[in-house]
Tab-separated table of C-alpha atoms and ligand atoms in Angstrom:
chain	number	residue	atom	x	y	z
A	1	UNK	CA	15.172	-15.490	11.727
A	2	UNK	CA	12.852	-18.089	10.142
A	3	UNK	CA	12.497	-17.740	6.833
A	4	UNK	CA	8.614	-17.940	5.494
A	5	UNK	CA	8.906	-21.516	3.393
A	6	UNK	CA	7.478	-19.467	0.664
A	7	UNK	CA	9.983	-17.226	-0.032
A	8	UNK	CA	12.806	-20.002	1.109
A	9	UNK	CA	11.895	-22.007	-2.704
A	10	UNK	CA	11.501	-18.835	-4.794
A	11	UNK	CA	13.751	-16.724	-3.347
A	12	UNK	CA	16.647	-18.267	-6.107
A	13	UNK	CA	14.449	-17.509	-9.074
A	14	UNK	CA	13.955	-14.482	-8.153
A	15	UNK	CA	17.631	-13.659	-6.969
A	16	UNK	CA	18.932	-15.416	-11.397
A	17	UNK	CA	15.990	-13.003	-12.986
A	18	UNK	CA	17.786	-10.574	-10.952
A	19	UNK	CA	21.259	-11.236	-12.300
A	20	UNK	CA	20.379	-11.731	-15.675
A	21	UNK	CA	19.424	-7.789	-15.589
A	22	UNK	CA	20.700	-5.570	-16.146
A	23	UNK	CA	18.722	-2.259	-15.894
A	24	UNK	CA	15.371	-2.799	-13.078
A	25	UNK	CA	12.270	-0.943	-13.124
A	26	UNK	CA	10.155	0.136	-10.117
A	27	UNK	CA	7.648	2.031	-8.940
A	28	UNK	CA	5.080	3.727	-7.029
A	29	UNK	CA	1.675	2.352	-6.022
A	30	UNK	CA	-1.162	4.959	-7.080
A	31	UNK	CA	-1.758	7.388	-3.449
A	32	UNK	CA	2.481	5.778	-2.739
A	33	UNK	CA	1.793	4.482	1.742
A	34	UNK	CA	5.509	4.154	3.405
A	35	UNK	CA	5.770	0.433	2.804
A	36	UNK	CA	5.533	1.267	-0.947
A	37	UNK	CA	7.952	3.768	-1.070
A	38	UNK	CA	10.260	2.122	1.302
A	39	UNK	CA	10.095	-0.961	-0.162
A	40	UNK	CA	10.847	0.601	-3.811
A	41	UNK	CA	14.325	2.720	-2.126
A	42	UNK	CA	15.646	-1.125	-0.495
A	43	UNK	CA	15.045	-2.908	-3.334
A	44	UNK	CA	17.131	-0.410	-4.975
A	45	UNK	CA	19.222	0.014	-2.526
A	46	UNK	CA	19.719	-4.091	-2.755
A	47	UNK	CA	20.102	-4.099	-6.465
A	48	UNK	CA	22.363	-1.778	-6.688
A	49	UNK	CA	24.747	-4.042	-4.174
A	50	UNK	CA	24.121	-6.180	-6.503
A	51	UNK	CA	25.384	-4.127	-8.835
A	52	UNK	CA	22.484	-4.110	-10.789
A	53	UNK	CA	21.043	-0.320	-12.249
A	54	UNK	CA	17.957	0.527	-11.311
A	55	UNK	CA	14.910	2.907	-11.516
A	56	UNK	CA	11.945	3.853	-9.222
A	57	UNK	CA	9.280	6.289	-10.749
A	58	UNK	CA	6.727	7.454	-8.973
A	59	UNK	CA	3.523	6.179	-10.994
A	60	UNK	CA	0.098	7.720	-10.922
A	61	UNK	CA	1.011	10.091	-8.322
A	62	UNK	CA	1.806	13.633	-8.642
A	63	UNK	CA	3.488	13.966	-5.779
A	64	UNK	CA	4.434	11.594	-2.423
A	65	UNK	CA	3.978	12.618	1.003
A	66	UNK	CA	6.136	15.568	2.442
A	67	UNK	CA	5.461	13.720	5.737
A	68	UNK	CA	8.307	10.252	3.624
A	69	UNK	CA	11.572	13.007	2.733
A	70	UNK	CA	13.512	11.782	5.580
A	71	UNK	CA	13.303	8.262	3.855
A	72	UNK	CA	16.985	6.822	2.541
A	73	UNK	CA	17.020	7.788	-1.278
A	74	UNK	CA	13.487	9.234	-1.647
A	75	UNK	CA	14.822	12.557	-3.726
A	76	UNK	CA	16.441	8.998	-6.574
A	77	UNK	CA	11.951	8.592	-7.040
A	78	UNK	CA	11.623	9.853	-10.819
A	79	UNK	CA	8.362	11.996	-11.087
A	80	UNK	CA	7.054	9.567	-14.297
A	81	UNK	CA	3.855	7.897	-14.427
A	82	UNK	CA	3.790	4.071	-16.045
A	83	UNK	CA	3.059	5.108	-19.372
A	84	UNK	CA	5.789	7.688	-19.442
A	85	UNK	CA	8.203	4.852	-19.826
A	86	UNK	CA	10.159	3.088	-22.165
A	87	UNK	CA	9.899	-0.008	-21.181
A	88	UNK	CA	13.012	-0.721	-23.957
A	89	UNK	CA	15.035	0.760	-21.174
A	90	UNK	CA	15.069	-1.906	-18.741
A	91	UNK	CA	14.579	-5.737	-18.963
A	92	UNK	CA	13.132	-6.528	-15.592
A	93	UNK	CA	10.555	-4.735	-13.924
A	94	UNK	CA	10.432	-5.648	-10.470
A	95	UNK	CA	6.153	-4.986	-8.991
A	96	UNK	CA	6.174	-5.291	-5.692
A	97	UNK	CA	3.312	-3.956	-2.370
A	98	UNK	CA	0.969	-4.376	-5.821
A	99	UNK	CA	-1.935	-7.069	-5.398
A	100	UNK	CA	-3.740	-6.531	-9.430
A	101	UNK	CA	-1.591	-4.528	-12.764
A	102	UNK	CA	-4.324	-0.984	-11.191
A	103	UNK	CA	-1.947	-0.956	-8.442
A	104	UNK	CA	0.659	-0.600	-11.225
A	105	UNK	CA	-1.358	2.858	-12.755
A	106	UNK	CA	-5.244	2.941	-12.468
A	107	UNK	CA	-5.448	5.441	-15.782
A	108	UNK	CA	-3.392	3.671	-17.715
A	109	UNK	CA	-3.382	-0.074	-16.679
A	110	UNK	CA	-0.776	-2.065	-18.047
A	111	UNK	CA	-2.114	-5.408	-19.862
A	112	UNK	CA	0.455	-8.368	-19.196
A	113	UNK	CA	2.126	-10.537	-20.097
A	114	UNK	CA	4.516	-7.317	-20.460
A	115	UNK	CA	7.381	-6.646	-23.338
A	116	UNK	CA	10.083	-7.223	-20.015
A	117	UNK	CA	10.397	-9.759	-17.492
A	118	UNK	CA	7.548	-9.876	-14.866
A	119	UNK	CA	8.057	-10.232	-10.701
A	120	UNK	CA	5.754	-9.497	-8.445
A	121	UNK	CA	6.464	-9.292	-4.149
A	122	UNK	CA	3.093	-8.757	-2.450
A	123	UNK	CA	2.057	-9.857	1.377
A	124	UNK	CA	-1.865	-9.585	-0.273
A	125	UNK	CA	-4.014	-12.297	-0.200
A	126	UNK	CA	-6.012	-10.670	-2.493
A	127	UNK	CA	-2.825	-10.500	-5.251
A	128	UNK	CA	-3.694	-12.202	-8.596
A	129	UNK	CA	-0.661	-13.727	-9.784
A	130	UNK	CA	-0.370	-11.275	-13.103
A	131	UNK	CA	3.194	-11.711	-13.123
A	132	UNK	CA	5.666	-13.800	-14.817
A	133	UNK	CA	7.290	-15.104	-11.143
A	134	UNK	CA	4.972	-14.224	-8.078
A	135	UNK	CA	6.023	-14.749	-5.142
A	136	UNK	CA	2.642	-13.433	-2.350
A	137	UNK	CA	2.951	-14.306	1.031
A	138	UNK	CA	0.273	-13.081	3.434
A	139	UNK	CA	1.604	-10.988	6.790
A	140	UNK	CA	1.752	-8.034	7.186
A	141	UNK	CA	4.130	-6.204	5.072
A	142	UNK	CA	5.757	-5.864	1.368
A	143	UNK	CA	8.921	-4.711	3.655
A	144	UNK	CA	9.029	-7.972	5.345
A	145	UNK	CA	9.079	-10.036	2.525
A	146	UNK	CA	12.441	-8.431	0.812
A	147	UNK	CA	14.047	-8.318	4.588
A	148	UNK	CA	13.343	-12.237	4.455
A	149	UNK	CA	14.333	-12.316	0.016
A	150	UNK	CA	17.522	-10.179	0.997
A	151	UNK	CA	18.861	-12.191	3.530
A	152	UNK	CA	18.666	-15.069	1.577
A	153	UNK	CA	20.129	-13.475	-1.296
A	154	UNK	CA	23.172	-12.523	1.907
A	155	UNK	CA	22.976	-8.454	1.207
A	156	UNK	CA	24.459	-6.418	3.434
A	157	UNK	CA	22.043	-4.699	5.287
A	158	UNK	CA	23.002	-0.841	5.449
A	159	UNK	CA	21.515	1.774	7.294
A	160	UNK	CA	19.147	2.850	4.937
A	161	UNK	CA	18.191	-0.803	4.053
A	162	UNK	CA	17.803	-0.806	8.069
A	163	UNK	CA	15.550	1.782	7.860
A	164	UNK	CA	13.587	1.941	5.036
A	165	UNK	CA	12.755	-2.152	5.997
A	166	UNK	CA	11.799	-0.713	9.488
A	167	UNK	CA	9.329	2.229	7.932
A	168	UNK	CA	7.851	-0.270	6.087
A	169	UNK	CA	7.478	-2.963	8.709
A	170	UNK	CA	6.352	-0.500	11.493
A	171	UNK	CA	3.196	1.833	8.869
A	172	UNK	CA	1.497	-1.601	7.183
A	173	UNK	CA	1.281	-3.587	10.473
A	174	UNK	CA	-0.400	0.045	11.607
A	175	UNK	CA	2.192	-0.027	14.376
A	176	UNK	CA	2.064	-4.316	15.372
A	177	UNK	CA	-1.662	-3.677	15.396
A	178	UNK	CA	-2.740	-5.381	12.989
A	179	UNK	CA	-2.803	-9.391	11.837
A	180	UNK	CA	-1.118	-10.717	10.299
A	181	UNK	CA	1.937	-10.391	12.729
A	182	UNK	CA	3.745	-12.834	14.449
A	183	UNK	CA	7.019	-13.130	17.442
A	184	UNK	CA	9.384	-12.564	13.931
A	185	UNK	CA	8.597	-9.771	12.652
A	186	UNK	CA	9.704	-8.764	16.296
A	187	UNK	CA	12.652	-10.042	15.754
A	188	UNK	CA	13.346	-8.846	12.343
A	189	UNK	CA	12.681	-5.586	14.166
A	190	UNK	CA	14.678	-5.688	16.939
A	191	UNK	CA	17.797	-6.492	14.329
A	192	UNK	CA	16.854	-3.399	11.652
A	193	UNK	CA	16.911	-0.098	14.843
A	194	UNK	CA	19.996	-2.092	15.901
A	195	UNK	CA	21.407	0.028	12.725
A	196	UNK	CA	19.155	2.536	12.546
A	197	UNK	CA	18.676	3.182	15.775
A	198	UNK	CA	17.392	6.987	14.939
A	199	UNK	CA	14.010	5.598	13.131
A	200	UNK	CA	11.558	7.531	16.006
A	201	UNK	CA	12.731	11.144	14.386
A	202	UNK	CA	11.729	9.383	10.833
A	203	UNK	CA	8.316	8.228	12.511
A	204	UNK	CA	7.717	11.719	14.244
A	205	UNK	CA	9.014	13.849	11.179
A	206	UNK	CA	6.017	11.571	9.142
A	207	UNK	CA	3.402	11.638	11.841
A	208	UNK	CA	4.038	15.635	12.241
A	209	UNK	CA	4.325	16.877	8.212
A	210	UNK	CA	0.409	17.495	8.165
A	211	UNK	CA	-0.714	20.431	6.225
A	212	UNK	CA	-4.035	22.052	7.313
A	213	UNK	CA	-6.127	20.370	4.127
A	214	UNK	CA	-5.506	16.520	6.104
A	215	UNK	CA	-7.811	18.160	9.346
A	216	UNK	CA	-10.514	20.448	6.626
A	217	UNK	CA	-10.615	16.635	5.188
A	218	UNK	CA	-11.512	14.911	8.775
A	219	UNK	CA	-13.648	17.797	9.347
A	220	UNK	CA	-15.576	17.184	5.907
A	221	UNK	CA	-15.611	12.805	6.593
A	222	UNK	CA	-16.597	13.210	10.169
A	223	UNK	CA	-19.602	15.309	9.581
A	224	UNK	CA	-20.384	13.740	6.583
A	225	UNK	CA	-21.385	10.803	8.665
A	226	UNK	CA	-24.591	7.721	7.650
A	227	UNK	CA	-25.942	4.216	9.079
A	228	UNK	CA	-26.174	1.545	7.148
A	229	UNK	CA	-28.108	-2.342	7.244
A	230	UNK	CA	-29.053	-2.166	10.948
A	231	UNK	CA	-25.960	0.280	11.937
A	232	UNK	CA	-23.415	-1.843	11.010
A	233	UNK	CA	-21.444	0.512	8.476
A	234	UNK	CA	-20.482	4.242	8.568
A	235	UNK	CA	-19.654	5.488	6.168
A	236	UNK	CA	-18.416	8.847	4.968
A	237	UNK	CA	-17.468	10.444	1.682
A	238	UNK	CA	-16.415	13.162	0.961
A	239	UNK	CA	-16.969	14.818	-2.327
A	240	UNK	CA	-14.766	16.659	-5.466
A	241	UNK	CA	-15.984	19.650	-5.085
A	242	UNK	CA	-15.437	19.200	-1.324
A	243	UNK	CA	-11.437	18.710	-1.598
A	244	UNK	CA	-11.626	21.111	-4.272
A	245	UNK	CA	-13.393	24.017	-1.748
A	246	UNK	CA	-10.786	23.629	1.149
A	247	UNK	CA	-7.968	23.346	-1.401
A	248	UNK	CA	-7.400	19.530	0.291
A	249	UNK	CA	-4.197	17.634	-2.258
A	250	UNK	CA	-4.634	14.033	-2.008
A	251	UNK	CA	-1.217	13.263	0.499
A	252	UNK	CA	-4.042	14.805	2.713
A	253	UNK	CA	-6.316	12.534	2.303
A	254	UNK	CA	-5.643	9.515	4.246
A	255	UNK	CA	-7.185	9.775	7.447
A	256	UNK	CA	-7.498	7.859	10.504
A	257	UNK	CA	-11.311	8.312	9.687
A	258	UNK	CA	-11.853	4.514	8.609
A	259	UNK	CA	-10.232	3.479	11.935
A	260	UNK	CA	-11.820	6.223	13.535
A	261	UNK	CA	-15.446	4.726	12.285
A	262	UNK	CA	-14.931	0.999	13.031
A	263	UNK	CA	-13.741	2.186	16.936
A	264	UNK	CA	-17.800	2.497	17.443
A	265	UNK	CA	-18.655	-0.149	19.408
A	266	UNK	CA	-21.283	-1.776	16.646
A	267	UNK	CA	-20.369	0.003	13.383
A	268	UNK	CA	-19.295	-2.420	12.791
A	269	UNK	CA	-17.387	-1.578	9.432
A	270	UNK	CA	-16.261	1.572	9.102
A	271	UNK	CA	-15.686	3.759	5.666
A	272	UNK	CA	-14.519	6.094	3.934
A	273	UNK	CA	-15.764	6.778	0.395
A	274	UNK	CA	-13.391	9.802	-1.503
A	275	UNK	CA	-14.155	11.125	-5.079
A	276	UNK	CA	-10.334	12.533	-6.165
A	277	UNK	CA	-11.890	13.356	-9.405
A	278	UNK	CA	-14.969	13.368	-10.785
A	279	UNK	CA	-16.086	10.172	-10.878
A	280	UNK	CA	-13.123	8.266	-9.813
A	281	UNK	CA	-14.034	7.200	-5.549
A	282	UNK	CA	-10.949	5.463	-3.764
A	283	UNK	CA	-13.215	3.843	-1.015
A	284	UNK	CA	-10.915	2.956	2.599
A	285	UNK	CA	-12.823	0.389	4.786
A	286	UNK	CA	-11.685	-1.017	8.297
A	287	UNK	CA	-13.630	-4.092	10.316
A	288	UNK	CA	-13.563	-4.551	13.511
A	289	UNK	CA	-14.643	-8.286	13.277
A	290	UNK	CA	-12.626	-10.092	10.887
A	291	UNK	CA	-14.975	-13.108	11.344
A	292	UNK	CA	-17.631	-11.999	10.329
A	293	UNK	CA	-17.498	-8.437	9.122
A	294	UNK	CA	-14.403	-10.417	6.519
A	295	UNK	CA	-13.525	-6.467	3.936
A	296	UNK	CA	-11.142	-8.082	1.767
A	297	UNK	CA	-14.124	-10.268	0.078
A	298	UNK	CA	-16.270	-7.303	0.233
A	299	UNK	CA	-13.796	-5.199	-1.735
A	300	UNK	CA	-13.295	-8.760	-3.529
A	301	UNK	CA	-16.551	-8.393	-4.699
A	302	UNK	CA	-16.370	-4.712	-6.489
A	303	UNK	CA	-13.462	-5.417	-7.967
A	304	UNK	CA	-10.923	-4.381	-4.948
A	305	UNK	CA	-8.385	-5.865	-2.403
A	306	UNK	CA	-6.736	-5.993	0.600
A	307	UNK	CA	-6.807	-7.369	3.899
A	308	UNK	CA	-9.280	-9.411	6.346
A	309	UNK	CA	-9.560	-6.320	8.318
A	310	UNK	CA	-8.943	-3.183	6.234
A	311	UNK	CA	-9.023	-3.288	2.235
A	312	UNK	CA	-10.354	-0.997	-0.995
A	313	UNK	CA	-12.296	-0.370	-2.718
A	314	UNK	CA	-11.741	2.514	-7.151
A	315	UNK	CA	-15.030	3.113	-9.177
A	316	UNK	CA	-13.997	4.729	-12.008
A	317	UNK	CA	-17.322	6.692	-14.102
A	318	UNK	CA	-19.245	6.008	-10.651
A	319	UNK	CA	-20.882	9.026	-8.491
A	320	UNK	CA	-20.892	8.847	-4.517
A	321	UNK	CA	-24.219	7.827	-4.651
A	322	UNK	CA	-24.227	4.706	-6.775
A	323	UNK	CA	-20.573	3.318	-5.285
A	324	UNK	CA	-23.025	3.923	-2.295
A	325	UNK	CA	-25.581	1.964	-3.087
A	326	UNK	CA	-23.323	-0.723	-4.981
A	327	UNK	CA	-21.475	-1.134	-1.376
A	328	UNK	CA	-24.236	-1.566	1.143
A	329	UNK	CA	-26.495	-3.636	-1.747
A	330	UNK	CA	-22.825	-6.174	-1.547
A	331	UNK	CA	-22.674	-5.887	2.605
A	332	UNK	CA	-25.636	-6.377	2.376
A	333	UNK	CA	-26.003	-9.936	0.645
A	334	UNK	CA	-22.768	-10.981	1.441
A	335	UNK	CA	-23.079	-10.408	5.162
A	336	UNK	CA	-27.182	-11.611	5.619
A	337	UNK	CA	-27.287	-8.093	6.481
B	401	MN	MN1	2.032	-2.994	2.286
């Protein structure tokens, strides 16, 4: 497989830091998706092959989706947030799939540089290069970057590593639907599923472990749609009060609703605003026309990040109405609507 030039350039210096380390810290980002979880699990396996101890912390989230229980090694994740970690126990923090320090913890966002060496490995265009060493390759997933690093480091791709890397690559590309993606992803996946042919069972389990809360969430979101800026933008929003009334858990709010909204002809940007805690709001946005409506720009202008077709924002100490107003005003200005 062709390795990206940027990965070739940085792989040796990253490996040198790992070989110097005795104990490495890894984390799941807030509201962890499979690319976050599978990437840290695969990295832990690779570090262990290199003789380096690794600890994965769960991070800000109070639970990890029940659909992820078949990811190899998931039971090793320690239920701790970043602020509960004593950095003296570690000599290296490898930060995966996290474009900014708030993706380590939005509750207690760390200030860089930290007291230990840090390496950030990420695929988001909006990555702020905040670590001591930053490997940012804009591609379909962090898992894909790791696979290329592992090949450079001569790591044996075991069944567990293959399954985790495959699941990160599969999910973050939306099942091989989202750009940027190229033939190398398919070459890599062909090799991975040869090693881990049971992947359909893992996908089935992931997609069919929903709680009723996830369906209630979709119902609330679909009932709330508002259109703005000549109907170019469709916004669904769910308040904290509504989440509580229907006992909707945090992991039940990762819906396909932003995609559903942007599937409507004319609704060029679809987004869902979720008030996860009182006055703490996350926004998930999708664009159906990345040339005219690059949502990574809208997200970045409001302190968020992501890709041209899919991006996110967090608002703290803001009401749902004020968040909506801020987004619509910024979209009007940015896209000339
Ligand atoms: Mn990712």
